[in-house]
Amino acid sequence: MNRVEMLSVVGLGLTAAALAVVLRQYKPEYALLVTLGAGVLIFLWITGEAEPLLRQIERVITLAKLPGEYAQVLFKSLGICFLTQLGCDTCRDAGESAVAAKVELAGRVAVLVLSMPLYQKILEVAGSLFSL
């Protein structure tokens, strides 16, 4: 992401924040929509820009000769983390801290469930090393 694109993202974020502050006084429901819309736009922008980074990570995993399922778990976990963060921030913007905490918990559990097969393999490898 070059400087101009980064300035555009920051500009969009600041504009949305200012608009949300003004709208919150008169129409709080519109302020939430503005914040949510800006968050989704910035998220989509970032995911488009992150594609080269994801390809680089995939190359590193391939060069390390790791099974493809490791990359799959990594990418799915990253997706869960980003979506969870977006959801939590939106809930907090709406003044719903308790809901945000539950969304965070759900994200953590989802990552743990997703990575459980890798933990099992690690335990199997550790067990085979100790039985030597």
mmCIF file with all atom_site columns, C-alpha atoms in Angstrom:
data_model
loop_
_atom_site.group_PDB
_atom_site.id
_atom_site.type_symbol
_atom_site.label_atom_id
_atom_site.label_alt_id
_atom_site.label_comp_id
_atom_site.label_asym_id
_atom_site.label_entity_id
_atom_site.label_seq_id
_atom_site.pdbx_PDB_ins_code
_atom_site.Cartn_x
_atom_site.Cartn_y
_atom_site.Cartn_z
_atom_site.occupancy
_atom_site.B_iso_or_equiv
_atom_site.pdbx_formal_charge
_atom_site.auth_seq_id
_atom_site.auth_comp_id
_atom_site.auth_asym_id
_atom_site.auth_atom_id
_atom_site.pdbx_PDB_model_num
ATOM 1   C CA . MET A 1 1   ? 0.000   0.000   0.000  1.00 0.00 ? 1   MET A CA 1
ATOM 2   C CA . ASN A 1 2   ? 1.603   3.248   -1.084 1.00 0.00 ? 2   ASN A CA 1
ATOM 3   C CA . ARG A 1 3   ? 1.397   6.588   0.697  1.00 0.00 ? 3   ARG A CA 1
ATOM 4   C CA . VAL A 1 4   ? -1.441  7.979   -1.403 1.00 0.00 ? 4   VAL A CA 1
ATOM 5   C CA . GLU A 1 5   ? -3.583  4.911   -0.754 1.00 0.00 ? 5   GLU A CA 1
ATOM 6   C CA . MET A 1 6   ? -2.797  5.064   2.954  1.00 0.00 ? 6   MET A CA 1
ATOM 7   C CA . LEU A 1 7   ? -3.741  8.743   3.048  1.00 0.00 ? 7   LEU A CA 1
ATOM 8   C CA . SER A 1 8   ? -7.002  7.840   1.306  1.00 0.00 ? 8   SER A CA 1
ATOM 9   C CA . VAL A 1 9   ? -7.790  5.208   3.943  1.00 0.00 ? 9   VAL A CA 1
ATOM 10  C CA . VAL A 1 10  ? -6.981  7.639   6.749  1.00 0.00 ? 10  VAL A CA 1
ATOM 11  C CA . GLY A 1 11  ? -9.051  10.334  5.023  1.00 0.00 ? 11  GLY A CA 1
ATOM 12  C CA . LEU A 1 12  ? -12.010 7.990   4.672  1.00 0.00 ? 12  LEU A CA 1
ATOM 13  C CA . GLY A 1 13  ? -11.708 6.988   8.318  1.00 0.00 ? 13  GLY A CA 1
ATOM 14  C CA . LEU A 1 14  ? -11.488 10.566  9.582  1.00 0.00 ? 14  LEU A CA 1
ATOM 15  C CA . THR A 1 15  ? -14.356 11.721  7.361  1.00 0.00 ? 15  THR A CA 1
ATOM 16  C CA . ALA A 1 16  ? -16.550 8.846   8.527  1.00 0.00 ? 16  ALA A CA 1
ATOM 17  C CA . ALA A 1 17  ? -15.645 9.519   12.163 1.00 0.00 ? 17  ALA A CA 1
ATOM 18  C CA . ALA A 1 18  ? -16.453 13.233  11.871 1.00 0.00 ? 18  ALA A CA 1
ATOM 19  C CA . LEU A 1 19  ? -19.713 12.495  10.087 1.00 0.00 ? 19  LEU A CA 1
ATOM 20  C CA . ALA A 1 20  ? -20.636 9.907   12.722 1.00 0.00 ? 20  ALA A CA 1
ATOM 21  C CA . VAL A 1 21  ? -19.972 12.379  15.543 1.00 0.00 ? 21  VAL A CA 1
ATOM 22  C CA . VAL A 1 22  ? -22.279 14.945  13.936 1.00 0.00 ? 22  VAL A CA 1
ATOM 23  C CA . LEU A 1 23  ? -24.960 12.385  13.097 1.00 0.00 ? 23  LEU A CA 1
ATOM 24  C CA . ARG A 1 24  ? -24.848 10.854  16.579 1.00 0.00 ? 24  ARG A CA 1
ATOM 25  C CA . GLN A 1 25  ? -26.348 14.052  17.979 1.00 0.00 ? 25  GLN A CA 1
ATOM 26  C CA . TYR A 1 26  ? -29.378 13.950  15.690 1.00 0.00 ? 26  TYR A CA 1
ATOM 27  C CA . LYS A 1 27  ? -29.768 10.431  14.293 1.00 0.00 ? 27  LYS A CA 1
ATOM 28  C CA . PRO A 1 28  ? -27.693 7.875   16.228 1.00 0.00 ? 28  PRO A CA 1
ATOM 29  C CA . GLU A 1 29  ? -28.835 5.017   13.970 1.00 0.00 ? 29  GLU A CA 1
ATOM 30  C CA . TYR A 1 30  ? -27.338 6.774   10.932 1.00 0.00 ? 30  TYR A CA 1
ATOM 31  C CA . ALA A 1 31  ? -24.078 7.323   12.776 1.00 0.00 ? 31  ALA A CA 1
ATOM 32  C CA . LEU A 1 32  ? -23.826 3.576   13.304 1.00 0.00 ? 32  LEU A CA 1
ATOM 33  C CA . LEU A 1 33  ? -24.487 2.942   9.610  1.00 0.00 ? 33  LEU A CA 1
ATOM 34  C CA . VAL A 1 34  ? -21.784 5.433   8.589  1.00 0.00 ? 34  VAL A CA 1
ATOM 35  C CA . THR A 1 35  ? -19.272 3.802   10.934 1.00 0.00 ? 35  THR A CA 1
ATOM 36  C CA . LEU A 1 36  ? -20.182 0.323   9.780  1.00 0.00 ? 36  LEU A CA 1
ATOM 37  C CA . GLY A 1 37  ? -20.045 1.315   6.116  1.00 0.00 ? 37  GLY A CA 1
ATOM 38  C CA . ALA A 1 38  ? -16.640 2.962   6.499  1.00 0.00 ? 38  ALA A CA 1
ATOM 39  C CA . GLY A 1 39  ? -15.345 -0.043  8.409  1.00 0.00 ? 39  GLY A CA 1
ATOM 40  C CA . VAL A 1 40  ? -16.483 -2.442  5.700  1.00 0.00 ? 40  VAL A CA 1
ATOM 41  C CA . LEU A 1 41  ? -15.008 -0.254  2.919  1.00 0.00 ? 41  LEU A CA 1
ATOM 42  C CA . ILE A 1 42  ? -11.662 -0.001  4.691  1.00 0.00 ? 42  ILE A CA 1
ATOM 43  C CA . PHE A 1 43  ? -11.697 -3.749  5.419  1.00 0.00 ? 43  PHE A CA 1
ATOM 44  C CA . LEU A 1 44  ? -12.355 -4.550  1.754  1.00 0.00 ? 44  LEU A CA 1
ATOM 45  C CA . TRP A 1 45  ? -9.656  -2.126  0.690  1.00 0.00 ? 45  TRP A CA 1
ATOM 46  C CA . ILE A 1 46  ? -7.137  -3.687  3.033  1.00 0.00 ? 46  ILE A CA 1
ATOM 47  C CA . THR A 1 47  ? -7.959  -7.251  1.987  1.00 0.00 ? 47  THR A CA 1
ATOM 48  C CA . GLY A 1 48  ? -7.401  -6.275  -1.638 1.00 0.00 ? 48  GLY A CA 1
ATOM 49  C CA . GLU A 1 49  ? -4.052  -4.763  -0.758 1.00 0.00 ? 49  GLU A CA 1
ATOM 50  C CA . ALA A 1 50  ? -3.038  -7.735  1.400  1.00 0.00 ? 50  ALA A CA 1
ATOM 51  C CA . GLU A 1 51  ? -3.119  -10.207 -1.499 1.00 0.00 ? 51  GLU A CA 1
ATOM 52  C CA . PRO A 1 52  ? 0.633   -9.889  -2.281 1.00 0.00 ? 52  PRO A CA 1
ATOM 53  C CA . LEU A 1 53  ? 1.407   -10.414 1.398  1.00 0.00 ? 53  LEU A CA 1
ATOM 54  C CA . LEU A 1 54  ? -0.741  -13.547 1.502  1.00 0.00 ? 54  LEU A CA 1
ATOM 55  C CA . ARG A 1 55  ? 0.996   -14.893 -1.603 1.00 0.00 ? 55  ARG A CA 1
ATOM 56  C CA . GLN A 1 56  ? 4.366   -14.258 0.055  1.00 0.00 ? 56  GLN A CA 1
ATOM 57  C CA . ILE A 1 57  ? 3.286   -16.165 3.164  1.00 0.00 ? 57  ILE A CA 1
ATOM 58  C CA . GLU A 1 58  ? 2.101   -19.009 0.949  1.00 0.00 ? 58  GLU A CA 1
ATOM 59  C CA . ARG A 1 59  ? 5.502   -19.084 -0.807 1.00 0.00 ? 59  ARG A CA 1
ATOM 60  C CA . VAL A 1 60  ? 7.328   -19.229 2.518  1.00 0.00 ? 60  VAL A CA 1
ATOM 61  C CA . ILE A 1 61  ? 5.150   -22.135 3.644  1.00 0.00 ? 61  ILE A CA 1
ATOM 62  C CA . THR A 1 62  ? 5.781   -23.912 0.330  1.00 0.00 ? 62  THR A CA 1
ATOM 63  C CA . LEU A 1 63  ? 9.544   -23.348 0.588  1.00 0.00 ? 63  LEU A CA 1
ATOM 64  C CA . ALA A 1 64  ? 9.491   -24.696 4.134  1.00 0.00 ? 64  ALA A CA 1
ATOM 65  C CA . LYS A 1 65  ? 7.734   -27.787 2.736  1.00 0.00 ? 65  LYS A CA 1
ATOM 66  C CA . LEU A 1 66  ? 4.937   -27.543 5.268  1.00 0.00 ? 66  LEU A CA 1
ATOM 67  C CA . PRO A 1 67  ? 1.641   -29.277 4.479  1.00 0.00 ? 67  PRO A CA 1
ATOM 68  C CA . GLY A 1 68  ? -0.978  -27.137 2.758  1.00 0.00 ? 68  GLY A CA 1
ATOM 69  C CA . GLU A 1 69  ? -3.355  -27.549 5.665  1.00 0.00 ? 69  GLU A CA 1
ATOM 70  C CA . TYR A 1 70  ? -1.040  -25.371 7.790  1.00 0.00 ? 70  TYR A CA 1
ATOM 71  C CA . ALA A 1 71  ? -1.411  -22.491 5.352  1.00 0.00 ? 71  ALA A CA 1
ATOM 72  C CA . GLN A 1 72  ? -5.132  -23.088 5.251  1.00 0.00 ? 72  GLN A CA 1
ATOM 73  C CA . VAL A 1 73  ? -5.391  -22.857 9.042  1.00 0.00 ? 73  VAL A CA 1
ATOM 74  C CA . LEU A 1 74  ? -3.240  -19.719 9.060  1.00 0.00 ? 74  LEU A CA 1
ATOM 75  C CA . PHE A 1 75  ? -5.301  -17.923 6.408  1.00 0.00 ? 75  PHE A CA 1
ATOM 76  C CA . LYS A 1 76  ? -8.626  -18.938 7.928  1.00 0.00 ? 76  LYS A CA 1
ATOM 77  C CA . SER A 1 77  ? -7.418  -17.815 11.355 1.00 0.00 ? 77  SER A CA 1
ATOM 78  C CA . LEU A 1 78  ? -6.359  -14.456 9.949  1.00 0.00 ? 78  LEU A CA 1
ATOM 79  C CA . GLY A 1 79  ? -9.779  -14.058 8.354  1.00 0.00 ? 79  GLY A CA 1
ATOM 80  C CA . ILE A 1 80  ? -11.532 -14.902 11.606 1.00 0.00 ? 80  ILE A CA 1
ATOM 81  C CA . CYS A 1 81  ? -9.356  -12.421 13.495 1.00 0.00 ? 81  CYS A CA 1
ATOM 82  C CA . PHE A 1 82  ? -10.002 -9.581  11.057 1.00 0.00 ? 82  PHE A CA 1
ATOM 83  C CA . LEU A 1 83  ? -13.751 -10.197 10.932 1.00 0.00 ? 83  LEU A CA 1
ATOM 84  C CA . THR A 1 84  ? -13.941 -10.526 14.694 1.00 0.00 ? 84  THR A CA 1
ATOM 85  C CA . GLN A 1 85  ? -12.086 -7.253  15.182 1.00 0.00 ? 85  GLN A CA 1
ATOM 86  C CA . LEU A 1 86  ? -14.392 -5.486  12.727 1.00 0.00 ? 86  LEU A CA 1
ATOM 87  C CA . GLY A 1 87  ? -17.441 -6.871  14.525 1.00 0.00 ? 87  GLY A CA 1
ATOM 88  C CA . CYS A 1 88  ? -16.116 -5.947  17.971 1.00 0.00 ? 88  CYS A CA 1
ATOM 89  C CA . ASP A 1 89  ? -15.249 -2.417  16.937 1.00 0.00 ? 89  ASP A CA 1
ATOM 90  C CA . THR A 1 90  ? -18.686 -1.953  15.405 1.00 0.00 ? 90  THR A CA 1
ATOM 91  C CA . CYS A 1 91  ? -20.372 -3.225  18.566 1.00 0.00 ? 91  CYS A CA 1
ATOM 92  C CA . ARG A 1 92  ? -18.273 -0.880  20.705 1.00 0.00 ? 92  ARG A CA 1
ATOM 93  C CA . ASP A 1 93  ? -19.111 2.042   18.399 1.00 0.00 ? 93  ASP A CA 1
ATOM 94  C CA . ALA A 1 94  ? -22.776 1.222   18.988 1.00 0.00 ? 94  ALA A CA 1
ATOM 95  C CA . GLY A 1 95  ? -22.139 1.300   22.749 1.00 0.00 ? 95  GLY A CA 1
ATOM 96  C CA . GLU A 1 96  ? -22.533 -2.456  23.154 1.00 0.00 ? 96  GLU A CA 1
ATOM 97  C CA . SER A 1 97  ? -19.366 -3.459  25.001 1.00 0.00 ? 97  SER A CA 1
ATOM 98  C CA . ALA A 1 98  ? -20.927 -6.645  26.386 1.00 0.00 ? 98  ALA A CA 1
ATOM 99  C CA . VAL A 1 99  ? -21.853 -7.853  22.905 1.00 0.00 ? 99  VAL A CA 1
ATOM 100 C CA . ALA A 1 100 ? -18.359 -6.939  21.665 1.00 0.00 ? 100 ALA A CA 1
ATOM 101 C CA . ALA A 1 101 ? -16.843 -9.093  24.414 1.00 0.00 ? 101 ALA A CA 1
ATOM 102 C CA . LYS A 1 102 ? -19.001 -12.049 23.349 1.00 0.00 ? 102 LYS A CA 1
ATOM 103 C CA . VAL A 1 103 ? -18.020 -11.581 19.700 1.00 0.00 ? 103 VAL A CA 1
ATOM 104 C CA . GLU A 1 104 ? -14.365 -11.563 20.797 1.00 0.00 ? 104 GLU A CA 1
ATOM 105 C CA . LEU A 1 105 ? -14.883 -14.764 22.752 1.00 0.00 ? 105 LEU A CA 1
ATOM 106 C CA . ALA A 1 106 ? -16.571 -16.380 19.760 1.00 0.00 ? 106 ALA A CA 1
ATOM 107 C CA . GLY A 1 107 ? -13.617 -15.412 17.551 1.00 0.00 ? 107 GLY A CA 1
ATOM 108 C CA . ARG A 1 108 ? -11.132 -16.911 19.982 1.00 0.00 ? 108 ARG A CA 1
ATOM 109 C CA . VAL A 1 109 ? -13.101 -20.141 20.231 1.00 0.00 ? 109 VAL A CA 1
ATOM 110 C CA . ALA A 1 110 ? -13.384 -20.321 16.420 1.00 0.00 ? 110 ALA A CA 1
ATOM 111 C CA . VAL A 1 111 ? -9.595  -20.002 16.046 1.00 0.00 ? 111 VAL A CA 1
ATOM 112 C CA . LEU A 1 112 ? -9.022  -22.664 18.715 1.00 0.00 ? 112 LEU A CA 1
ATOM 113 C CA . VAL A 1 113 ? -11.456 -25.074 17.068 1.00 0.00 ? 113 VAL A CA 1
ATOM 114 C CA . LEU A 1 114 ? -9.881  -24.424 13.670 1.00 0.00 ? 114 LEU A CA 1
ATOM 115 C CA . SER A 1 115 ? -6.353  -25.044 14.962 1.00 0.00 ? 115 SER A CA 1
ATOM 116 C CA . MET A 1 116 ? -7.164  -28.105 17.090 1.00 0.00 ? 116 MET A CA 1
ATOM 117 C CA . PRO A 1 117 ? -5.978  -30.620 14.439 1.00 0.00 ? 117 PRO A CA 1
ATOM 118 C CA . LEU A 1 118 ? -2.581  -28.870 14.421 1.00 0.00 ? 118 LEU A CA 1
ATOM 119 C CA . TYR A 1 119 ? -2.340  -29.102 18.208 1.00 0.00 ? 119 TYR A CA 1
ATOM 120 C CA . GLN A 1 120 ? -3.108  -32.824 17.976 1.00 0.00 ? 120 GLN A CA 1
ATOM 121 C CA . LYS A 1 121 ? -0.304  -33.309 15.445 1.00 0.00 ? 121 LYS A CA 1
ATOM 122 C CA . ILE A 1 122 ? 2.126   -31.390 17.633 1.00 0.00 ? 122 ILE A CA 1
ATOM 123 C CA . LEU A 1 123 ? 1.218   -33.600 20.589 1.00 0.00 ? 123 LEU A CA 1
ATOM 124 C CA . GLU A 1 124 ? 1.683   -36.729 18.451 1.00 0.00 ? 124 GLU A CA 1
ATOM 125 C CA . VAL A 1 125 ? 5.123   -35.566 17.326 1.00 0.00 ? 125 VAL A CA 1
ATOM 126 C CA . ALA A 1 126 ? 6.082   -34.668 20.912 1.00 0.00 ? 126 ALA A CA 1
ATOM 127 C CA . GLY A 1 127 ? 4.820   -38.037 22.107 1.00 0.00 ? 127 GLY A CA 1
ATOM 128 C CA . SER A 1 128 ? 6.837   -39.909 19.481 1.00 0.00 ? 128 SER A CA 1
ATOM 129 C CA . LEU A 1 129 ? 9.981   -37.946 20.446 1.00 0.00 ? 129 LEU A CA 1
ATOM 130 C CA . PHE A 1 130 ? 9.587   -38.837 24.121 1.00 0.00 ? 130 PHE A CA 1
ATOM 131 C CA . SER A 1 131 ? 8.992   -42.501 23.393 1.00 0.00 ? 131 SER A CA 1
ATOM 132 C CA . LEU A 1 132 ? 12.376  -42.818 21.685 1.00 0.00 ? 132 LEU A CA 1
#
